[in-house]
N, C-alpha and C. Protein backbone atom coordinates (compact mmCIF):
# COMPACT_ATOMS: atom_id res chain seq x y z
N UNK A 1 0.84 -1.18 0.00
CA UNK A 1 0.00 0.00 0.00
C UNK A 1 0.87 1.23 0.00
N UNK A 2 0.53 2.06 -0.72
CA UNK A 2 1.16 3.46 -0.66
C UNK A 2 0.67 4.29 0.44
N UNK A 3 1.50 5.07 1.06
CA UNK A 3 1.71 5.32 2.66
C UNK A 3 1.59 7.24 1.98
N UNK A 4 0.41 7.69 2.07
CA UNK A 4 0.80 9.07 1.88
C UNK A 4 1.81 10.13 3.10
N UNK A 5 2.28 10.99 2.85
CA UNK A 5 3.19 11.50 3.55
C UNK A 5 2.59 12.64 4.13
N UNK A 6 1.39 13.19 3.88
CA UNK A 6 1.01 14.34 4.22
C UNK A 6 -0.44 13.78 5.45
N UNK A 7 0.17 12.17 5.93
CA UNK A 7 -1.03 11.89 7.41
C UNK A 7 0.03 11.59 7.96
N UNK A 8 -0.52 11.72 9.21
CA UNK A 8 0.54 11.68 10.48
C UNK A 8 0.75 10.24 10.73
N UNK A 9 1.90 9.54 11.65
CA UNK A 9 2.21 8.65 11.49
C UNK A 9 1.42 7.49 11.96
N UNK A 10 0.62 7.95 13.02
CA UNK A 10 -0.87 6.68 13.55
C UNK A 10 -1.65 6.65 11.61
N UNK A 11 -2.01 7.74 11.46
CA UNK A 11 -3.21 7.87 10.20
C UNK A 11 -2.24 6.94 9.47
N UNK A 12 -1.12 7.26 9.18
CA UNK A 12 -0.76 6.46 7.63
C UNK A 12 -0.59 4.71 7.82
N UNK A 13 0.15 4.41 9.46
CA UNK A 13 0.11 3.33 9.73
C UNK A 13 -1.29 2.49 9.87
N UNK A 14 -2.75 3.26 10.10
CA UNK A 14 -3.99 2.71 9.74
C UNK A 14 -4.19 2.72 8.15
N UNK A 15 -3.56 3.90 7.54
CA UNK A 15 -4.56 3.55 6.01
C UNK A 15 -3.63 2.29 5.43
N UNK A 16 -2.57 1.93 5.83
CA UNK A 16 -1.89 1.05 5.15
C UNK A 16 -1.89 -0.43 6.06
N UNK A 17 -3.11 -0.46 6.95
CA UNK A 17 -3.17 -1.90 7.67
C UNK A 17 -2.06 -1.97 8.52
N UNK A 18 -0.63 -1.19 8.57
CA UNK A 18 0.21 -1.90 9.81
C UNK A 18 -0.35 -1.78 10.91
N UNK A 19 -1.35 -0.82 11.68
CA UNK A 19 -1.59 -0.36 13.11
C UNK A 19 -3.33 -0.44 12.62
N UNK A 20 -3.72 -0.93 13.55
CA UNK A 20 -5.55 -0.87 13.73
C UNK A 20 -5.77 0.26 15.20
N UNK A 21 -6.49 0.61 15.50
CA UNK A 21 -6.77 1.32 16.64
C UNK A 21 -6.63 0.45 18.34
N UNK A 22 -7.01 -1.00 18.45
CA UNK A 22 -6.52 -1.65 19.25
C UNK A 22 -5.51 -1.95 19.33
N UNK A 23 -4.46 -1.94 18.40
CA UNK A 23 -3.06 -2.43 18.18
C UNK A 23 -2.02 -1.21 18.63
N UNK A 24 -2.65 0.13 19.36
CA UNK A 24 -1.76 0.70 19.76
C UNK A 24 -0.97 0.53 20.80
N UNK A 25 0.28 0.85 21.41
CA UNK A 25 0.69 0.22 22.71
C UNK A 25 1.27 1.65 23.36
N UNK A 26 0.76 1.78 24.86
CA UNK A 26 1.49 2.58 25.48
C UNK A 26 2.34 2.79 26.17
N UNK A 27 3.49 2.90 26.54
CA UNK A 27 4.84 2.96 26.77
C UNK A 27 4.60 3.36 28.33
N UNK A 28 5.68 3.40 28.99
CA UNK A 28 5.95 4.17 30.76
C UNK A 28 5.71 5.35 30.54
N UNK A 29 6.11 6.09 29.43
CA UNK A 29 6.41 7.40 29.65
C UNK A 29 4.92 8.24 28.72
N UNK A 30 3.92 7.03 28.34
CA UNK A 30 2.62 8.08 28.12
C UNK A 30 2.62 8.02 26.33
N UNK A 31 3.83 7.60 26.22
CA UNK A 31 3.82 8.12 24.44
C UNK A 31 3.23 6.58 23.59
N UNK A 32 2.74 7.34 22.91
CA UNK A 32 1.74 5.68 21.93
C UNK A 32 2.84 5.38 21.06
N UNK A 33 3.47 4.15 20.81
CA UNK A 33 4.21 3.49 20.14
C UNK A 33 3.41 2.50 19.11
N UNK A 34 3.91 2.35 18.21
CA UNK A 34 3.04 1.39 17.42
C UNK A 34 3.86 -0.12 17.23
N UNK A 35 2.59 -1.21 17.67
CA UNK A 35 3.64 -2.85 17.86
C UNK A 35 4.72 -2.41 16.42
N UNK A 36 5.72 -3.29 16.34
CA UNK A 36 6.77 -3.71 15.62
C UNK A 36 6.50 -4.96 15.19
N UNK A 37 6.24 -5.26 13.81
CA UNK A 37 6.39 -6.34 12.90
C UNK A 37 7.61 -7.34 12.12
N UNK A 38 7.91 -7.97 11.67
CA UNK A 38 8.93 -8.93 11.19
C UNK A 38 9.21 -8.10 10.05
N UNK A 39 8.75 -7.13 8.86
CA UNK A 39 8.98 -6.50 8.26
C UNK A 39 8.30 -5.21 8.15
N UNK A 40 8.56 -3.97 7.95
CA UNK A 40 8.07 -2.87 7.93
C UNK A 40 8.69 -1.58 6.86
N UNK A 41 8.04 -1.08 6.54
CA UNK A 41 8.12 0.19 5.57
C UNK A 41 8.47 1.65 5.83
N UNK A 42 9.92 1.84 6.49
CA UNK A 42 10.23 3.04 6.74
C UNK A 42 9.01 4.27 6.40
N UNK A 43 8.67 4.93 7.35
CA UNK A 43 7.84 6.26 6.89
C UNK A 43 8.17 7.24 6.54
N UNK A 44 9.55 7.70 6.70
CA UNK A 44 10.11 8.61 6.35
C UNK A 44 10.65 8.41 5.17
N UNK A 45 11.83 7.32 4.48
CA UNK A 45 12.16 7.08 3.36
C UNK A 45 11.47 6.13 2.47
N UNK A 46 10.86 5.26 3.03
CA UNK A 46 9.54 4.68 2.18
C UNK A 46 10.40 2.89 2.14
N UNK A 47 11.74 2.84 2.64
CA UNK A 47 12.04 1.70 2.88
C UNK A 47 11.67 0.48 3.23
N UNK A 48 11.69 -0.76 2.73
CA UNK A 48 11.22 -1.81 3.21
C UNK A 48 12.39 -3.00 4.19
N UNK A 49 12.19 -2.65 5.74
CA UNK A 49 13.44 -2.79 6.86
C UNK A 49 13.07 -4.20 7.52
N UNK A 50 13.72 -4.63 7.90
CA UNK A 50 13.61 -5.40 9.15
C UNK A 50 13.58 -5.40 10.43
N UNK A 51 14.07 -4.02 10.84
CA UNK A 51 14.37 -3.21 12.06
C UNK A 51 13.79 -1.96 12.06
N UNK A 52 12.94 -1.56 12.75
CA UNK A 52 12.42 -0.15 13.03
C UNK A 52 12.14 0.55 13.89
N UNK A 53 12.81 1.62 14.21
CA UNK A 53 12.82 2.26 15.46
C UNK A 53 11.33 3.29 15.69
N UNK A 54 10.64 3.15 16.83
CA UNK A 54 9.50 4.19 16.87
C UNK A 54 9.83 5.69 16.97
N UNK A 55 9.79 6.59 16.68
CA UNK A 55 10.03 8.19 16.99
C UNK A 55 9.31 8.62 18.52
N UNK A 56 9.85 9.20 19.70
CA UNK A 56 9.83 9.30 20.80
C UNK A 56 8.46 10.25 20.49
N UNK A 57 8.71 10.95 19.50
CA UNK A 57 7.85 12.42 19.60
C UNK A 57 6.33 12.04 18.58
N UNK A 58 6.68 11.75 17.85
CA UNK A 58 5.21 11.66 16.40
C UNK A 58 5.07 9.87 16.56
N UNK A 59 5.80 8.76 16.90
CA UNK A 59 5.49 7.64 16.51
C UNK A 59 6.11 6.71 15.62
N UNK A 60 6.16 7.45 14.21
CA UNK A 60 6.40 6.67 13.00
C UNK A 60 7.51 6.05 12.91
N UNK A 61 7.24 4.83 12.74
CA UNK A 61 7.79 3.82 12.87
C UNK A 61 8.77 3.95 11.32
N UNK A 62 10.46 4.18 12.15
CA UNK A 62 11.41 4.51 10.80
C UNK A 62 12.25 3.56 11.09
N UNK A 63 13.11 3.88 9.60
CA UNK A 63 14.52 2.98 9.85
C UNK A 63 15.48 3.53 10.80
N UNK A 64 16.64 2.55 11.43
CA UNK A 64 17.95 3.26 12.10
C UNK A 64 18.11 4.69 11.50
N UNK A 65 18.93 4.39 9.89
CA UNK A 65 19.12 6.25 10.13
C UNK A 65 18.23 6.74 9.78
N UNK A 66 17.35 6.71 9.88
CA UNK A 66 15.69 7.64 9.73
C UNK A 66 15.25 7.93 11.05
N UNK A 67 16.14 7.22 12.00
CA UNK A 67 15.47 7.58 13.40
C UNK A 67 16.82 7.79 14.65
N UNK A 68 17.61 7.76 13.76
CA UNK A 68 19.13 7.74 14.85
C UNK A 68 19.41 9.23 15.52
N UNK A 69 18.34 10.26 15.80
CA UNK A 69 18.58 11.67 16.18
C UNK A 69 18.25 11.62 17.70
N UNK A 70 18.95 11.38 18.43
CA UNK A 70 18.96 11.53 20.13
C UNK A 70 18.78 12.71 20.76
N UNK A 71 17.55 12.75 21.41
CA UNK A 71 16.92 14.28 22.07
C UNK A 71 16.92 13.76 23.85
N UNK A 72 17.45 14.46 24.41
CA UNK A 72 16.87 14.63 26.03
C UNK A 72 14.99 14.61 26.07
N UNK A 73 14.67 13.62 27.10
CA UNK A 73 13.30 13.94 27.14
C UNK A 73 12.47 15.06 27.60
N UNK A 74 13.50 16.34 27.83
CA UNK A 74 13.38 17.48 28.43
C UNK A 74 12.75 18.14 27.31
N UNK A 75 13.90 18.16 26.39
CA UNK A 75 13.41 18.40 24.68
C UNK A 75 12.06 18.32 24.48
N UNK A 76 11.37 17.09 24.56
CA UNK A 76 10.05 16.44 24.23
C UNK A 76 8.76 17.05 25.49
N UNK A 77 9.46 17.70 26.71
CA UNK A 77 8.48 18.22 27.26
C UNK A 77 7.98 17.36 28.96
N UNK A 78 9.31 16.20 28.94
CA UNK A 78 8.84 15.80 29.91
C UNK A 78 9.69 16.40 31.28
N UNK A 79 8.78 16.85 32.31
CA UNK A 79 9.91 17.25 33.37
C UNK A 79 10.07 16.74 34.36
N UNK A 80 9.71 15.54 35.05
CA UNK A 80 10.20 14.39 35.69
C UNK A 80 11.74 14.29 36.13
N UNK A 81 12.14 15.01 37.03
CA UNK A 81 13.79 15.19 37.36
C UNK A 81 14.35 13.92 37.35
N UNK A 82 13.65 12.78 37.28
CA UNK A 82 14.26 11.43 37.13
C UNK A 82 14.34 11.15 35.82
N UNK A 83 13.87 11.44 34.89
CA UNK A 83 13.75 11.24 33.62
C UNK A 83 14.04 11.86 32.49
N UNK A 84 14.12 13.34 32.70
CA UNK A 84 13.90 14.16 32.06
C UNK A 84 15.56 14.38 30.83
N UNK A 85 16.56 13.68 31.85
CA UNK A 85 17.86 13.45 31.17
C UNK A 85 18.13 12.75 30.09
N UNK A 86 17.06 11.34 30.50
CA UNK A 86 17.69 10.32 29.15
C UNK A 86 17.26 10.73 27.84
N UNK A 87 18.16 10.53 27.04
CA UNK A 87 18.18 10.30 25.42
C UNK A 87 17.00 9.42 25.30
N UNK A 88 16.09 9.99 24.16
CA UNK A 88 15.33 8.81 23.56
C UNK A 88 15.78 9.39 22.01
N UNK A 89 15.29 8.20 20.39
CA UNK A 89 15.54 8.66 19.69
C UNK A 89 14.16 9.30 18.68
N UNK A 90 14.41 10.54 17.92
CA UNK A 90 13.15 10.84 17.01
C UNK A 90 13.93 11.03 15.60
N UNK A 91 12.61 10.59 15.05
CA UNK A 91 13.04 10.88 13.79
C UNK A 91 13.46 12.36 12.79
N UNK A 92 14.01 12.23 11.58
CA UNK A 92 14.98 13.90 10.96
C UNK A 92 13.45 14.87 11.48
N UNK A 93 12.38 14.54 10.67
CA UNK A 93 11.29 15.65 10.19
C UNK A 93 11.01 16.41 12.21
N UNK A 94 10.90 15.75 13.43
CA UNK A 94 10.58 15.38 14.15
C UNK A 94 12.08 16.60 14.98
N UNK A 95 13.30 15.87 15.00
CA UNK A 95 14.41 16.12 15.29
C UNK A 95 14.38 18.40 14.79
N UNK A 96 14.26 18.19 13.62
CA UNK A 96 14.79 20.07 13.41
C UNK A 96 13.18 20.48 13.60
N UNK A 97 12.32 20.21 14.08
CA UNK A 97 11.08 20.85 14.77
C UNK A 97 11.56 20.93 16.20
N UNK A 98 12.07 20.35 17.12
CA UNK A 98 12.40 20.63 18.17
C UNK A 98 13.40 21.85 18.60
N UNK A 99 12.91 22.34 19.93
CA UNK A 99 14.04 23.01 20.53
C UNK A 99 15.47 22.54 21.08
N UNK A 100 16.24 23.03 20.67
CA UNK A 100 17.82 23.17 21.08
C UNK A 100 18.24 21.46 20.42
N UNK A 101 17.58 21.28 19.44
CA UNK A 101 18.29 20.17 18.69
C UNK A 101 19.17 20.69 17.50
């Protein structure tokens, strides 16, 4: 299925069958991740991977370097003095929308 680029990454992962609305999963930290499959279709480069990293911030499920941009979760808005330090990773589009990235 062709994955348009102009729906966000839940919408495109429903119009293209990877994610149904029960199939979302929620993480410790509040953010909706979408399950991980045996093969998957980069969202950002349109790749077909074996490995795909979720984006901390939007979701979409990308490849390594489509998703290798390491933000403090401070970045993302969380302020949890226990937490607020670690690195998670987001993807490029995701990454130069943020502050002090």
């Amino acid at each position: 299925a062709v994955v348009s680029t102009q729906s966000t990454g839940k919408q495109a992962q429903q119009e293209s069958g990877i994610v149904s609305d029960s199939e979302d999963t929620e993480s410790d930290d509040g953010a909706n991740y979408a399950p991980h499959h045996p093969t998957e279709t980069c969202l950002s480069c349109g790749k077909l991977v074996a490995r795909t990293e979720s984006c901390a911030f939007c979701g979409d499920l990308c490849c390594v370097a489509c998703c290798g941009n390491a933000v403090t979760k401070a970045q993302l808005g969380v302020t949890n003095p226990d937490t607020k330090t670690h690195l998670v990773n987001v993807c490029k589009q995701c990454f130069l929308m943020l502050p002090g990235s």
